[in-house]
Coordinates of N, CA and C in Angstrom, one line a residue:
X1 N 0.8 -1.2 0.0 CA 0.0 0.0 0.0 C 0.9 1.2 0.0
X2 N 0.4 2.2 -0.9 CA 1.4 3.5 -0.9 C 0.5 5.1 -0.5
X3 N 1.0 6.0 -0.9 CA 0.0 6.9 -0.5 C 0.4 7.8 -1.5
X4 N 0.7 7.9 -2.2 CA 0.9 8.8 -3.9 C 1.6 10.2 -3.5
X5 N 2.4 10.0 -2.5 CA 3.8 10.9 -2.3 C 4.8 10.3 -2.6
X6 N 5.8 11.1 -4.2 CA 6.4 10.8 -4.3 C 8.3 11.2 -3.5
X7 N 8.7 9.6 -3.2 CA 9.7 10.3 -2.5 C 11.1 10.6 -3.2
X8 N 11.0 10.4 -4.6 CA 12.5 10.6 -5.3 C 12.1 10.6 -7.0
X9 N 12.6 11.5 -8.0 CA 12.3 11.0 -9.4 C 13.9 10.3 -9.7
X10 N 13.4 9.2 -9.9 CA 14.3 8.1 -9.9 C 15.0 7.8 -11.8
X11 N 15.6 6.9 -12.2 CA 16.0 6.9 -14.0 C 16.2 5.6 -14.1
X12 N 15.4 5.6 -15.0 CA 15.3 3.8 -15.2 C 17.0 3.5 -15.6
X13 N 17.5 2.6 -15.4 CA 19.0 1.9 -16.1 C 18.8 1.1 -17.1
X14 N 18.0 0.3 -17.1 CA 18.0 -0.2 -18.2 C 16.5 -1.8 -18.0
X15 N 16.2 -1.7 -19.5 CA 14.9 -2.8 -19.6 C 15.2 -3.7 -19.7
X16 N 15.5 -5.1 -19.7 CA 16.1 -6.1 -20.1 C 14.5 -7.3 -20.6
X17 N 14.1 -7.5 -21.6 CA 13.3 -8.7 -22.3 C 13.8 -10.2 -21.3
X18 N 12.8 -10.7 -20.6 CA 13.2 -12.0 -20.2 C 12.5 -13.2 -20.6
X19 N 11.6 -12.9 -20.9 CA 10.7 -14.3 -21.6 C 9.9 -13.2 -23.0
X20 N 8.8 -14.0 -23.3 CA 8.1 -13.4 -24.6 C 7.4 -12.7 -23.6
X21 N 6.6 -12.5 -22.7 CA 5.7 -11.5 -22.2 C 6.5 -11.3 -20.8
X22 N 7.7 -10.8 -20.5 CA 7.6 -10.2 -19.4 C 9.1 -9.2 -19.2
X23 N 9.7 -8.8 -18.4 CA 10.9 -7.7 -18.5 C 11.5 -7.6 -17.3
X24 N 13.0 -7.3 -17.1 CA 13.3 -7.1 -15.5 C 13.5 -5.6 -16.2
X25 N 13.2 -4.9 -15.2 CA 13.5 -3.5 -15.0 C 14.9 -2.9 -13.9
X26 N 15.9 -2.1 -14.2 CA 16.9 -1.8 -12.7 C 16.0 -0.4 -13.4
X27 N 16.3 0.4 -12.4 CA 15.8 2.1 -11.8 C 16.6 2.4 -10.9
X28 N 17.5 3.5 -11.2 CA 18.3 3.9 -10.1 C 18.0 4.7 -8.9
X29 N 17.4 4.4 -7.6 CA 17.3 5.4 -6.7 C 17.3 5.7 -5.4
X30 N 18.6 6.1 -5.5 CA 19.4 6.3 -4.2 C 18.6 6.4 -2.7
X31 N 17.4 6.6 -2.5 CA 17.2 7.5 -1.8 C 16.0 5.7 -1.0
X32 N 15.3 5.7 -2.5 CA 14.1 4.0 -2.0 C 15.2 2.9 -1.6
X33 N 16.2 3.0 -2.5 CA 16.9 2.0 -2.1 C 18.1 1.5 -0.9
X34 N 18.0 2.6 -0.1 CA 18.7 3.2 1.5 C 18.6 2.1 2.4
X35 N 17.4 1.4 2.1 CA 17.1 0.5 3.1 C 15.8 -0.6 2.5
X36 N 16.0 -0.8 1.4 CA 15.3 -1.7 0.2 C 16.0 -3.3 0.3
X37 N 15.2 -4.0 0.6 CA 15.9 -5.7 0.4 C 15.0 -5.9 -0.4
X38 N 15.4 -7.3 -0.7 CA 14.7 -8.1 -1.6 C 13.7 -8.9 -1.3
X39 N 12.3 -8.6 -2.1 CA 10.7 -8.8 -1.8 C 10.2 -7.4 -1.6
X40 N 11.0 -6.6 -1.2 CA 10.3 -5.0 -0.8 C 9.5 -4.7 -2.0
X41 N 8.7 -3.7 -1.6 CA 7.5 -3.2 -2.6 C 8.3 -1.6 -3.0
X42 N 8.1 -1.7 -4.1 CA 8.6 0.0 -4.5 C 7.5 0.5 -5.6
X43 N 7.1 1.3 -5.6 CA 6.1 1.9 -7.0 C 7.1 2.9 -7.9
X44 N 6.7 2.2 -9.1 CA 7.5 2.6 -10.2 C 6.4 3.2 -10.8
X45 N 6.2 4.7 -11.0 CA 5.2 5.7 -11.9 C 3.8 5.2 -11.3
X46 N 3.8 4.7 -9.8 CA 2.5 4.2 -9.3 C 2.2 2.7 -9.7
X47 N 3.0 1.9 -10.4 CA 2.8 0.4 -10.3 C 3.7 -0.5 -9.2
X48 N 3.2 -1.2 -8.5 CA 4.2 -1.4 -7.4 C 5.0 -2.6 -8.2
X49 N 5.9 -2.5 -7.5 CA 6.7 -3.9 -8.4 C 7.7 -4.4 -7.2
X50 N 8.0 -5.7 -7.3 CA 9.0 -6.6 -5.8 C 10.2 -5.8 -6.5
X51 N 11.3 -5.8 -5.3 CA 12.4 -5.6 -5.3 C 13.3 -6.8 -5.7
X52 N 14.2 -7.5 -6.8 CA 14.2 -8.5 -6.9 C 15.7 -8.4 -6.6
X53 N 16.5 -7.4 -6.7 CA 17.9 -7.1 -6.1 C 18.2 -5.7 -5.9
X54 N 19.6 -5.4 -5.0 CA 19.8 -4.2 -4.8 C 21.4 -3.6 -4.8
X55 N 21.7 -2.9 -5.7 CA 23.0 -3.1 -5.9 C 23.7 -1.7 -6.0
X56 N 24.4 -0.9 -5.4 CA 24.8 0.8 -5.4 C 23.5 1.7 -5.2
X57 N 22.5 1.4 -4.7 CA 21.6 2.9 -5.4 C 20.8 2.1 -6.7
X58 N 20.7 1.2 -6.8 CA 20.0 0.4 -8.4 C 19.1 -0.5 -7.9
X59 N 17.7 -0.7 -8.2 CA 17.1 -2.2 -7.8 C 16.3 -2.8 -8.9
X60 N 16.4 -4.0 -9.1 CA 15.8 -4.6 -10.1 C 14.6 -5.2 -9.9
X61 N 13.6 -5.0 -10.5 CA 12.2 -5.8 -10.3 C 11.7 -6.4 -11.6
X62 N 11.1 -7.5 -11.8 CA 10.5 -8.4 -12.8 C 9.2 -7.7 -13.1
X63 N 8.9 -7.3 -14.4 CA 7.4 -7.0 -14.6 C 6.9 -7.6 -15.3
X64 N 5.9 -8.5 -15.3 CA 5.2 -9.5 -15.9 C 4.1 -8.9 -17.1
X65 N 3.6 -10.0 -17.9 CA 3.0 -9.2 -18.9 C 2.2 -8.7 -19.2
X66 N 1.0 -9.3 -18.0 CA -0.1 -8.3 -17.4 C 0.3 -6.7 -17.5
X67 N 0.8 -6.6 -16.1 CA 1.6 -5.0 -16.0 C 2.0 -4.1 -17.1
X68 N 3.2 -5.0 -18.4 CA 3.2 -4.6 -19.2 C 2.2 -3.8 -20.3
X69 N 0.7 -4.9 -20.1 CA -0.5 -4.2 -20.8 C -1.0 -3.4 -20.3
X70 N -1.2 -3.6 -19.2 CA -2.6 -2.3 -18.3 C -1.7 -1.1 -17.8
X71 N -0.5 -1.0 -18.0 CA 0.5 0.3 -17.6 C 1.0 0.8 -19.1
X72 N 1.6 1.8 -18.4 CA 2.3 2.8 -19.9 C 4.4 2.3 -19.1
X73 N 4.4 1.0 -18.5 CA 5.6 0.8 -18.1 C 6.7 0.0 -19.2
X74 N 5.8 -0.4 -20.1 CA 6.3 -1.0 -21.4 C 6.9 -0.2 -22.5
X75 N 6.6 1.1 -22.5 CA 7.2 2.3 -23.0 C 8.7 2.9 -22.4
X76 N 9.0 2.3 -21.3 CA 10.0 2.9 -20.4 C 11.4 2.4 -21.1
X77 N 12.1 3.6 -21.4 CA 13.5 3.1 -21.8 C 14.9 3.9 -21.0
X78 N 16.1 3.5 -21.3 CA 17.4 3.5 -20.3 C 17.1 5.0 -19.9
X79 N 17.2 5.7 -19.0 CA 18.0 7.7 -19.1 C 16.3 7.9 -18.7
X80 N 15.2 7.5 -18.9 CA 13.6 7.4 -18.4 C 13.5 8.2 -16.9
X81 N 12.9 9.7 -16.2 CA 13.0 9.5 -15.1 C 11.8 8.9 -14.6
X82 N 11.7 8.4 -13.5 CA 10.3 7.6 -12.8 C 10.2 7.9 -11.5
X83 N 8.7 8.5 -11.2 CA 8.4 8.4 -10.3 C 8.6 7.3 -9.0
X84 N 9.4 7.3 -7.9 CA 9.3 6.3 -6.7 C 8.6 6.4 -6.0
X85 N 8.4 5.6 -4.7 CA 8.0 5.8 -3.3 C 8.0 4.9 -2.8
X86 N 8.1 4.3 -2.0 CA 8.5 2.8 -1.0 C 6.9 2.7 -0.5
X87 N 7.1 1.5 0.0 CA 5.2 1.1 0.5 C 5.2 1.8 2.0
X88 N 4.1 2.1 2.1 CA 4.2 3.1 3.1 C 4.3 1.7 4.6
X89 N 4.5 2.6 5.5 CA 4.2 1.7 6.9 C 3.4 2.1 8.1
X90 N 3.0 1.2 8.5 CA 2.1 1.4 8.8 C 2.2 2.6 10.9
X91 N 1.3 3.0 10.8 CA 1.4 4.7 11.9 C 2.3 5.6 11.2
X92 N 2.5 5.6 9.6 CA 2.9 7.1 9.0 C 2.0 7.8 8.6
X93 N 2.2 9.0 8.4 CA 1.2 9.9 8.0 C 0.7 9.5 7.0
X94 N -0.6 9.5 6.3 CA -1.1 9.4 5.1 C -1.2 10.8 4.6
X95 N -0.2 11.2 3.7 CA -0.4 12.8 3.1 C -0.9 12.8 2.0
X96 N -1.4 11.7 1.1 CA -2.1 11.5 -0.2 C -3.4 11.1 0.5
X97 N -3.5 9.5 -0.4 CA -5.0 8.6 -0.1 C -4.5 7.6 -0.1
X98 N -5.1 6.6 -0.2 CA -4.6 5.0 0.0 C -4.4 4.4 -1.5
X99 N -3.3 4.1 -1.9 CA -2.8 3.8 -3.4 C -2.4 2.6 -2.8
X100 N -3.2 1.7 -4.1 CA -2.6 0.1 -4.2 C -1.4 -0.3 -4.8
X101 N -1.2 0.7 -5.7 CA 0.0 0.5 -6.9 C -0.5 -0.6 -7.9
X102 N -1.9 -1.0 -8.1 CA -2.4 -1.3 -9.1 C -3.1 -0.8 -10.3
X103 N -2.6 -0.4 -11.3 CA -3.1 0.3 -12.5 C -4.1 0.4 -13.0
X104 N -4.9 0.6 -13.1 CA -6.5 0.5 -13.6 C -6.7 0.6 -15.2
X105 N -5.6 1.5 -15.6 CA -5.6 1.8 -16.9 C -4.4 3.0 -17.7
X106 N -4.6 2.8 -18.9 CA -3.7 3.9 -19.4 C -4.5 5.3 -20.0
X107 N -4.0 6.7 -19.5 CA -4.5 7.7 -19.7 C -3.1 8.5 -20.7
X108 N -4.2 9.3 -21.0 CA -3.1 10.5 -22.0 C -3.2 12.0 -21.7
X109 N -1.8 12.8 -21.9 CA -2.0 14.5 -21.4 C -2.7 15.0 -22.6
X110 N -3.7 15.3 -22.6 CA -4.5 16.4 -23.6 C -4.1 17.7 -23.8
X111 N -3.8 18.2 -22.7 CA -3.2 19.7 -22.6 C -3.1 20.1 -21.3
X112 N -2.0 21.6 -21.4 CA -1.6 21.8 -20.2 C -1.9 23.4 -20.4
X113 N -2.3 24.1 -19.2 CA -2.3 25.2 -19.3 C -1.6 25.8 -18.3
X114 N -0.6 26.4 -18.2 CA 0.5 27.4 -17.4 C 0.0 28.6 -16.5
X115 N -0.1 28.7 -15.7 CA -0.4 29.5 -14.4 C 0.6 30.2 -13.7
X116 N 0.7 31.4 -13.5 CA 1.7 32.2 -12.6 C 2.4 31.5 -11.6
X117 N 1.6 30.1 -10.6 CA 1.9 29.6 -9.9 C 1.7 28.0 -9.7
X118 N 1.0 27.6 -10.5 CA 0.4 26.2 -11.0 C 0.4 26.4 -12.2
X119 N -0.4 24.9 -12.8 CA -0.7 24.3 -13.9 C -1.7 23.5 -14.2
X120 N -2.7 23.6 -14.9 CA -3.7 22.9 -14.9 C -3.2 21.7 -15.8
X121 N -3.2 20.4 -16.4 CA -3.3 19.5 -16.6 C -4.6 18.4 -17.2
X122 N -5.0 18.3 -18.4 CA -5.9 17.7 -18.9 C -5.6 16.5 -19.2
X123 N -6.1 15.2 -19.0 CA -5.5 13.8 -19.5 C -7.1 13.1 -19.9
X124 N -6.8 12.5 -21.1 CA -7.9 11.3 -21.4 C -8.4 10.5 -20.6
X125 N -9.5 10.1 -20.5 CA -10.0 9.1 -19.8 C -10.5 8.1 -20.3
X126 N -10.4 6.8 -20.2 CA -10.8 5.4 -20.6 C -12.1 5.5 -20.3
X127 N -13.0 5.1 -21.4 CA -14.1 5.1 -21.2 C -14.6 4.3 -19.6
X128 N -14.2 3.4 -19.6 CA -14.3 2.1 -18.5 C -14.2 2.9 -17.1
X129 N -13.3 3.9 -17.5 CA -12.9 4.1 -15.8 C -13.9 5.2 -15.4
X130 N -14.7 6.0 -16.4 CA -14.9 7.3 -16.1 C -15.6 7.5 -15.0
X131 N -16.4 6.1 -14.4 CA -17.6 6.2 -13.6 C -17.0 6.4 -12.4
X132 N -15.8 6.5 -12.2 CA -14.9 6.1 -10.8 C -14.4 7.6 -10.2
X133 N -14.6 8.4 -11.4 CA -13.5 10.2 -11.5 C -14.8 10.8 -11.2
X134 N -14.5 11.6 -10.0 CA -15.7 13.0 -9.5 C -15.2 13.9 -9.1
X135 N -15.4 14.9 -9.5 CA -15.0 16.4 -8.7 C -14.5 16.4 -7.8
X136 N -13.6 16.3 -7.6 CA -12.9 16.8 -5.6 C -12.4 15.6 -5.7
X137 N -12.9 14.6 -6.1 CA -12.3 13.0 -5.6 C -10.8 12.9 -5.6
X138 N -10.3 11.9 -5.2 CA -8.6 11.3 -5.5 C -8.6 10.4 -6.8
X139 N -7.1 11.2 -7.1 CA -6.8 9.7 -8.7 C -5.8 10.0 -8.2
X140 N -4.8 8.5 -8.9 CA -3.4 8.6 -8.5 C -2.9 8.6 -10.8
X141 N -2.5 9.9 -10.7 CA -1.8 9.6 -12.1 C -0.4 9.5 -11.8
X142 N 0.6 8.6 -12.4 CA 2.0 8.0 -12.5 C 2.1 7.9 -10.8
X143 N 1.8 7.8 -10.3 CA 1.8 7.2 -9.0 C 2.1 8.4 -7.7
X144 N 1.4 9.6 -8.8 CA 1.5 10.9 -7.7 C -0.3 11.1 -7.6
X145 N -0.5 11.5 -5.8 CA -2.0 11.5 -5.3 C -2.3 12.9 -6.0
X146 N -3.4 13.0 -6.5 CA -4.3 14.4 -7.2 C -5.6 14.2 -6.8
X147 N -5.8 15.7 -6.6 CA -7.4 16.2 -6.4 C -7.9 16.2 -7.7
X148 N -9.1 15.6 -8.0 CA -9.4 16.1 -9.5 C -10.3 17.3 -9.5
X149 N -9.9 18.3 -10.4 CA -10.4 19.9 -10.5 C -11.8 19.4 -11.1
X150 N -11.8 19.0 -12.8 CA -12.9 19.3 -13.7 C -13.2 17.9 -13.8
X151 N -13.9 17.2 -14.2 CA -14.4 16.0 -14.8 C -15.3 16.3 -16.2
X152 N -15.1 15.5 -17.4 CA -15.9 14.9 -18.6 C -16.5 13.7 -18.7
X153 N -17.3 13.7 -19.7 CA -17.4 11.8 -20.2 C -16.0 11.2 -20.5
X154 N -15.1 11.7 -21.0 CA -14.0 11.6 -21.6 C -12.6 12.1 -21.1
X155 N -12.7 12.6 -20.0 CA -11.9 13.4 -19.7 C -11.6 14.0 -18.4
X156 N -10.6 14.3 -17.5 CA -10.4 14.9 -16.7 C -9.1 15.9 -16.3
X157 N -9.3 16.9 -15.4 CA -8.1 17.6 -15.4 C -7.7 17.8 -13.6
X158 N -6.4 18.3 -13.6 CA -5.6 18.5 -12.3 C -4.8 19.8 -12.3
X159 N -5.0 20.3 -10.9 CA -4.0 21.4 -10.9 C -2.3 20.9 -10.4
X160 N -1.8 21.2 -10.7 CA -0.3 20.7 -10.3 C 0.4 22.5 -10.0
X161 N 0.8 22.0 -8.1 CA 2.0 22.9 -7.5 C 2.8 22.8 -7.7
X162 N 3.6 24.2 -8.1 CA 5.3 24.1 -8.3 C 5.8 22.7 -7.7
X163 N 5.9 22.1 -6.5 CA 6.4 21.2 -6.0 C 6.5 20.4 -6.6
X164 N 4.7 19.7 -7.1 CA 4.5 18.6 -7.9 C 5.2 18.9 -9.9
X165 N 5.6 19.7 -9.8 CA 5.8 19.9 -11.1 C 7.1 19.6 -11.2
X166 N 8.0 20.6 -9.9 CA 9.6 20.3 -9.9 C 10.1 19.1 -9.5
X167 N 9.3 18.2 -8.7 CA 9.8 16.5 -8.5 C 9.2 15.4 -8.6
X168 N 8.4 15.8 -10.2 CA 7.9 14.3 -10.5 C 7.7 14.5 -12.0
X169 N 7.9 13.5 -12.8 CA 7.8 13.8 -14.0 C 6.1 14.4 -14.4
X170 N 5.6 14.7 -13.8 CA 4.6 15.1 -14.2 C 4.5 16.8 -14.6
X171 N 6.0 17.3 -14.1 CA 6.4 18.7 -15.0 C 6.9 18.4 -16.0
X172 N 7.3 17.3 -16.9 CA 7.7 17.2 -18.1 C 6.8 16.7 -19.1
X173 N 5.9 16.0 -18.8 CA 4.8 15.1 -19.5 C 4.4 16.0 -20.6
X174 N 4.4 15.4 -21.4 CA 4.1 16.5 -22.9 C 3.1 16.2 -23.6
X175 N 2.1 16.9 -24.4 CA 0.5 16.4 -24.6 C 0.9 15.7 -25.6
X176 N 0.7 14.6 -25.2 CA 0.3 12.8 -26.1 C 1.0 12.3 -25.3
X177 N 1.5 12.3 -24.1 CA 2.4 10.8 -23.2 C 1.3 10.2 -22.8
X178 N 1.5 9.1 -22.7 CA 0.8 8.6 -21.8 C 1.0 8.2 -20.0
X179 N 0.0 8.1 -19.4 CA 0.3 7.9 -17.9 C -0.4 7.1 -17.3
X180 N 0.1 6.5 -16.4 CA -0.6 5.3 -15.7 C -1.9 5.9 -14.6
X181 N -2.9 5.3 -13.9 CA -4.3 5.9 -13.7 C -4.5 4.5 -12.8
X182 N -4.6 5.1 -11.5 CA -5.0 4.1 -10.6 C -6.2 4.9 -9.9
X183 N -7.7 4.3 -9.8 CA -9.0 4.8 -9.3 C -8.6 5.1 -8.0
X184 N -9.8 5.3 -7.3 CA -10.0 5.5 -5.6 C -10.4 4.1 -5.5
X185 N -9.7 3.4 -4.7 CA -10.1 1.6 -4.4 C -11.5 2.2 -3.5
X186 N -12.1 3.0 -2.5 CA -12.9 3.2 -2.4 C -14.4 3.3 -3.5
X187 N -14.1 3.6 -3.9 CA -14.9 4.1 -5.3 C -15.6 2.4 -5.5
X188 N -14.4 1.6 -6.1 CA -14.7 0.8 -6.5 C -15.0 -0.3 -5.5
X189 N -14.9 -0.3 -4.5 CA -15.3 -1.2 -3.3 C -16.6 -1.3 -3.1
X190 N -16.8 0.3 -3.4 CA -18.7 1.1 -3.4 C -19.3 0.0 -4.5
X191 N -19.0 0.1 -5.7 CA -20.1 -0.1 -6.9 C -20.0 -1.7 -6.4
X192 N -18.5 -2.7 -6.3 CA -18.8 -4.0 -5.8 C -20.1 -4.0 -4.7
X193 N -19.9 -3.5 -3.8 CA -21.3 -3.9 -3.1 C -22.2 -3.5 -3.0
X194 N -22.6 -2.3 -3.9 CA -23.8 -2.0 -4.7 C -24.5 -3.1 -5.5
X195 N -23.2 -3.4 -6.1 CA -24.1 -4.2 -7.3 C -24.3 -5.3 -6.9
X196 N -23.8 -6.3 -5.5 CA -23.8 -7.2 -5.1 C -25.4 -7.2 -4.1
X197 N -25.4 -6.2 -3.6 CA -26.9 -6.1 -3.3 C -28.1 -6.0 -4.2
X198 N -27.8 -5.3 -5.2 CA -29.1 -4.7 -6.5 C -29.0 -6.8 -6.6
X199 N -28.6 -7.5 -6.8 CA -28.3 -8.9 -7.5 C -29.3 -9.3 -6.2
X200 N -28.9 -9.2 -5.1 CA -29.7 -10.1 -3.7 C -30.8 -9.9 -3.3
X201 N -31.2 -8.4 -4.4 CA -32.6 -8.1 -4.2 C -33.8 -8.6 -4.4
X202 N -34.7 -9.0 -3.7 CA -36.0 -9.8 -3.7 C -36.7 -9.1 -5.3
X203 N -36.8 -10.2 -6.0 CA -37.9 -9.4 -7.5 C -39.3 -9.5 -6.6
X204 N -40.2 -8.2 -7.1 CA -41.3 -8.1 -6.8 C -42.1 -8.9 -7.2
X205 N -43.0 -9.2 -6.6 CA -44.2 -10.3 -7.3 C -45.3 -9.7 -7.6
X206 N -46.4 -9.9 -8.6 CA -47.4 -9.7 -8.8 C -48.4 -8.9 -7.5
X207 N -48.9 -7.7 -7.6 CA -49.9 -7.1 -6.9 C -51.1 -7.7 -6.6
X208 N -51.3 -7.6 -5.7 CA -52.9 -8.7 -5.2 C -53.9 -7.3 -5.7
X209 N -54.9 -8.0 -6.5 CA -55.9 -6.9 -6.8 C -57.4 -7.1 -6.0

């Protein structure tokens, strides 16, 4: 479990192909990897991935070919910077929301509009997911926590602070990248037992006349 604070923009080293569907990944970063062993959880752009070794400031994780499809992590090449953050533990502050580090989907930057002091940010939205995105609500894009400003059928936008702009790649994102999109696990916990009740609902019977 993470909380979509990121704590370092980290640079991939390099991808390495290991079978037909899957990849080890190293990512260099000094800061996750301080006290990182092997099995540890680290989120790479908001996908968590095991720590599979750790070597100078470098750790390598296996990403299977799942991950590869439902993330924009298949795109990632050598000099790449990426968002980090270690799994959170448990009695730390929660300064985001509760991030799984499970991907829900791939989104795209539409456009950016530049502010004296912020930046607004527009990204595509997957049809599939749209029902999950509300006004005010939490999304985690690349594995940084955002308030969402505007919502569309199609569409949603974020303000981003100098801060989030200067230490996460989400000040470089250029309109057509794509980014990884993890819902509010709340959200979707709601509609599971919504819909699990509408299902357990007694059908009405015939009216006595």
């Amino acid at each position: 479990m993470f909380t979509g604070i990121v704590e370092e923009l980290g640079e991939v080293v390099g991808v390495t192909p290991t079978a037909q569907d899957s990849a080890l990944v190293a990512v260099r970063g000094p800061l996750v990897t301080s006290d990182a062993r092997h099995g540890d959880s680290i989120a790479v752009n908001g996908v968590c991935l095991t720590v599979v070794d750790v070597d100078g400031g470098v750790f390598t994780a296996d990403v299977m070919g799942e991950t590869l499809r439902r993330s924009a992590l298949g795109a990632l090449r050598a000099g790449d910077p990426v968002n980090l953050e270690r799994a959170a533990a448990l009695g730390s502050r929660l300064g985001g929301h509760l991030v799984q580090g499970h991907v829900d989907g791939v989104g795209e930057v539409l456009a950016r509009e530049p502010a004296p002091r912020w930046e607004t940010v527009r990204f595509r939205l997957p049809a599939a997911l749209s029902r999950y995105v509300v006004e005010k609500g939490s999304i985690t894009i690349d594995g940084v926590s955002l308030t969402v400003a505007e919502v569309g059928d199609d569409w949603f936008s974020v303000g981003l602070i100098p801060t989030t702009l200067a230490l996460t790649t989400l000040g470089t994102r250029a309109v057509g990248d794509p980014v990884n999109l993890e819902m509010d696990v709340l959200a979707k916990y709601v509609e599971r037992l919504l819909d699990a009740r509408q299902a357990d609902a007694p059908v009405p019977g015939p009216v006595a006349s």
